[in-house]
Short mmCIF file of C-alpha atoms in Angstrom, two decimals:
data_model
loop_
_atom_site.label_atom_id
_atom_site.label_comp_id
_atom_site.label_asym_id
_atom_site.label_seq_id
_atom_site.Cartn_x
_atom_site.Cartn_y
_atom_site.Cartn_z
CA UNK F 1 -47.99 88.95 17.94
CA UNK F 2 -44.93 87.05 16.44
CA UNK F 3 -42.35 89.66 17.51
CA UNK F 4 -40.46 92.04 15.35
CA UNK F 5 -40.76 91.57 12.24
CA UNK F 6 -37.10 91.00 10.24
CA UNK F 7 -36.72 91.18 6.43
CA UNK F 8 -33.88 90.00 4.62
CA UNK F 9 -33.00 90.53 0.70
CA UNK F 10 -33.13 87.62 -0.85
CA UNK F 11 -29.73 85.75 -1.44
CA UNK F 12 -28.21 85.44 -4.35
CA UNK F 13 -28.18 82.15 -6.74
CA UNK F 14 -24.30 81.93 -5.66
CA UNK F 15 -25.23 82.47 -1.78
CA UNK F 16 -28.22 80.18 -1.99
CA UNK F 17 -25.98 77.34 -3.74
CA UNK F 18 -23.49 77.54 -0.64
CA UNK F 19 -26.57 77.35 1.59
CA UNK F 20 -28.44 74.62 0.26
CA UNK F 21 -24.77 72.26 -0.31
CA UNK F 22 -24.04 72.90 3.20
CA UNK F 23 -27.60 72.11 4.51
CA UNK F 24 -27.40 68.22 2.05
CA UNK F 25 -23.73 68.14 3.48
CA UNK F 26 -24.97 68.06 7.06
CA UNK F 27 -28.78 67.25 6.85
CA UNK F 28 -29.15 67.38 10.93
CA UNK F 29 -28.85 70.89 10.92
CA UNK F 30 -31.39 72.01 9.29
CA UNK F 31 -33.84 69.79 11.14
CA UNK F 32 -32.49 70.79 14.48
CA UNK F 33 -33.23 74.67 13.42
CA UNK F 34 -36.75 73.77 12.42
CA UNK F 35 -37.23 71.48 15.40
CA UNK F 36 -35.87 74.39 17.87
CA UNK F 37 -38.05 76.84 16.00
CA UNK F 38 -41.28 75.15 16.43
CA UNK F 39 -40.32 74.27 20.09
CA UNK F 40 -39.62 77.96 20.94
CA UNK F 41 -43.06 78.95 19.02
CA UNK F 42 -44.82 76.52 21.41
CA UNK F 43 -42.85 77.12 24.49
CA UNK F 44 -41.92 80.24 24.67
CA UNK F 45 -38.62 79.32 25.25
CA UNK F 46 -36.02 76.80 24.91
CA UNK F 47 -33.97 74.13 26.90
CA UNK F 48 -30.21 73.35 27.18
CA UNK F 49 -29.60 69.51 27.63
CA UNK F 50 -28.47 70.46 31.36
CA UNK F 51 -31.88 72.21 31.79
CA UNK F 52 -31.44 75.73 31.56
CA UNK F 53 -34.20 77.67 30.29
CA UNK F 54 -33.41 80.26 27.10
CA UNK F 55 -36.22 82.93 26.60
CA UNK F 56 -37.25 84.93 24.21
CA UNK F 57 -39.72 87.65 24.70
CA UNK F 58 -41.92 88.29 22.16
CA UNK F 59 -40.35 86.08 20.02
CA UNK F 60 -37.89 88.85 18.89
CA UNK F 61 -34.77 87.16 17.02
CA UNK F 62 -36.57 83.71 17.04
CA UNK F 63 -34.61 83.20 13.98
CA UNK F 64 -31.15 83.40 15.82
CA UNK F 65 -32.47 81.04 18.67
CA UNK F 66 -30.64 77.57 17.52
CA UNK F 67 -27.34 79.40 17.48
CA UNK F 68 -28.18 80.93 20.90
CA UNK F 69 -29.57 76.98 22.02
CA UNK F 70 -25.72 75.58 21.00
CA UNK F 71 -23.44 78.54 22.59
CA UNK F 72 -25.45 77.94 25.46
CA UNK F 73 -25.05 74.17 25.38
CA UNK F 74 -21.63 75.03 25.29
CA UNK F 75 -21.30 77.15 28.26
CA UNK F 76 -22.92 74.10 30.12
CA UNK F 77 -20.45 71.76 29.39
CA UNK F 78 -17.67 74.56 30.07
CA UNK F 79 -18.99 75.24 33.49
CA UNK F 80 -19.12 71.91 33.93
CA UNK F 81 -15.43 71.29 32.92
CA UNK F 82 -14.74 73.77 35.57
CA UNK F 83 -16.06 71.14 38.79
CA UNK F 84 -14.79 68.05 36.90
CA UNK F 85 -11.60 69.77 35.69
CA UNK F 86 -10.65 71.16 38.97
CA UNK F 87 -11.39 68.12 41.25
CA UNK F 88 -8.95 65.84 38.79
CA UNK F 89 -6.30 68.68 38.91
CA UNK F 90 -6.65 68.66 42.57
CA UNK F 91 -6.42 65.04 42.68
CA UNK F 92 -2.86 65.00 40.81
CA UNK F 93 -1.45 68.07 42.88
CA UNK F 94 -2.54 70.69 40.60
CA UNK F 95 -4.81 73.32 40.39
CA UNK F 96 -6.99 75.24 37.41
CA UNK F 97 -5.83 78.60 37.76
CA UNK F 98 -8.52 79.67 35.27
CA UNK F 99 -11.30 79.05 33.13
CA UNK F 100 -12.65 81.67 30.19
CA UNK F 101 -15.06 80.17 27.64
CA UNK F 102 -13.35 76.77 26.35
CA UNK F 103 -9.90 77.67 27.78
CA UNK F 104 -8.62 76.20 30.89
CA UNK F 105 -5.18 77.05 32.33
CA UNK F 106 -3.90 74.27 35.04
CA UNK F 107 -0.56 74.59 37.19
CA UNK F 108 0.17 70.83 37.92
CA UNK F 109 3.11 69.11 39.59
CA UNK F 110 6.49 69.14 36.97
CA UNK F 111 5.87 65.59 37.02
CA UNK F 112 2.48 65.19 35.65
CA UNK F 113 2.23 63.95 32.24
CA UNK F 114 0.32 66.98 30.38
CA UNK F 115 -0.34 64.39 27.50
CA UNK F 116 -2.11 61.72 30.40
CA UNK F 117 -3.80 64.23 31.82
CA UNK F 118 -4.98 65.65 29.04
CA UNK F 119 -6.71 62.09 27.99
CA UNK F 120 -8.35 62.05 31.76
CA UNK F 121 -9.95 64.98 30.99
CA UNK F 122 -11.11 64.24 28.04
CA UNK F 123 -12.86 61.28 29.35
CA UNK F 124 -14.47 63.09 32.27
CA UNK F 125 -16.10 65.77 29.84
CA UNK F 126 -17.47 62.94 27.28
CA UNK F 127 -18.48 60.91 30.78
CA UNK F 128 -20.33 64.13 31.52
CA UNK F 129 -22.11 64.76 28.24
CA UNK F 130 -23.58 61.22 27.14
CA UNK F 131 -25.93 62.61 25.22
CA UNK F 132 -23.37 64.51 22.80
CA UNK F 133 -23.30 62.66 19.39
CA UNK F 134 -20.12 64.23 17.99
CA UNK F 135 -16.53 64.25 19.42
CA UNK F 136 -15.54 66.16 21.78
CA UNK F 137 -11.54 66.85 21.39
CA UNK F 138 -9.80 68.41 24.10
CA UNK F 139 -6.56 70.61 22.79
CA UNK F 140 -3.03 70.67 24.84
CA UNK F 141 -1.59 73.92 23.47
CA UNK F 142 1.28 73.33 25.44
CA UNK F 143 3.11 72.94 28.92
CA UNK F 144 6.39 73.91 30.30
CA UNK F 145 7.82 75.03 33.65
CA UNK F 146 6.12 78.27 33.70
CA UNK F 147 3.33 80.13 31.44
CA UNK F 148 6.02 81.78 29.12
CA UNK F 149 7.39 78.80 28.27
CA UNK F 150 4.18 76.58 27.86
CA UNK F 151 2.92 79.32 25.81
CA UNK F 152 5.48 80.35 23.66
CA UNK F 153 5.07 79.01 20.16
#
């Protein structure tokens, strides 16, 4: 038994020209959804780089599996962030105040650099995710003397 059973129309010449550029634009995709598929046929189930096991009884929506492999990748690093994160804002006098997906609020000392900071934690996610082949590019979307005015655009 394979699961439920999904049919799709087939695309159109347009669709299927933006599919198959994209897939020669970035050629490790497609082998990473074929290589996740064929794990998750033999397995049963799938594994985040930080060892957390992703199911998928019956094999229903085995087709949306690599998509569910990277968000949850994702959340791994994030809840990650969240020990590293804290412990360096506590080190400096600050404190994360809060962490929601790939957002992290900090309240830190008004003399902190936000820019230095940012850079040290920056390094302690990439130090904590060797095996990540891409960048990963922490954001400062701003700092101030109170939320209003480190948010306000």
């Amino acid at each position: 038994d394979e699961g439920e059973v999904v049919t799709y129309k087939q695309a159109g010449p347009e669709a299927m020209g933006v599919i198959n550029r994209y897939h020669e634009a970035l050629p490790g995709v497609k082998s990473f959804m074929d290589r996740a598929k064929t794990v998750l046929k033999a397995r049963g189930f799938l594994r985040t780089p930080y060892g957390r096991r992703l199911r998928c009884p019956d094999m229903a929506y085995a087709y949306k599996m690599h998509g569910v492999l990277i968000q949850a990748a994702s959340a791994d690093i994030s809840k990650t962030g969240w020990r590293d994160f804290s412990s360096l804002a506590e080190g400096a006098g600050g404190k994360l105040l809060l962490g929601v997906h790939d957002s992290f609020e900090f309240s830190m000392p008004q003399d902190a650099d936000p820019v230095e900071f940012k850079l040290e934690l920056q390094q302690a996610v990439r130090a904590a995710n060797p095996w990540i082949k891409i960048p990963l590019v922490l954001d400062l979307n701003g700092s101030g003397s109170n939320y209003y005015e480190a948010t306000k655009k």
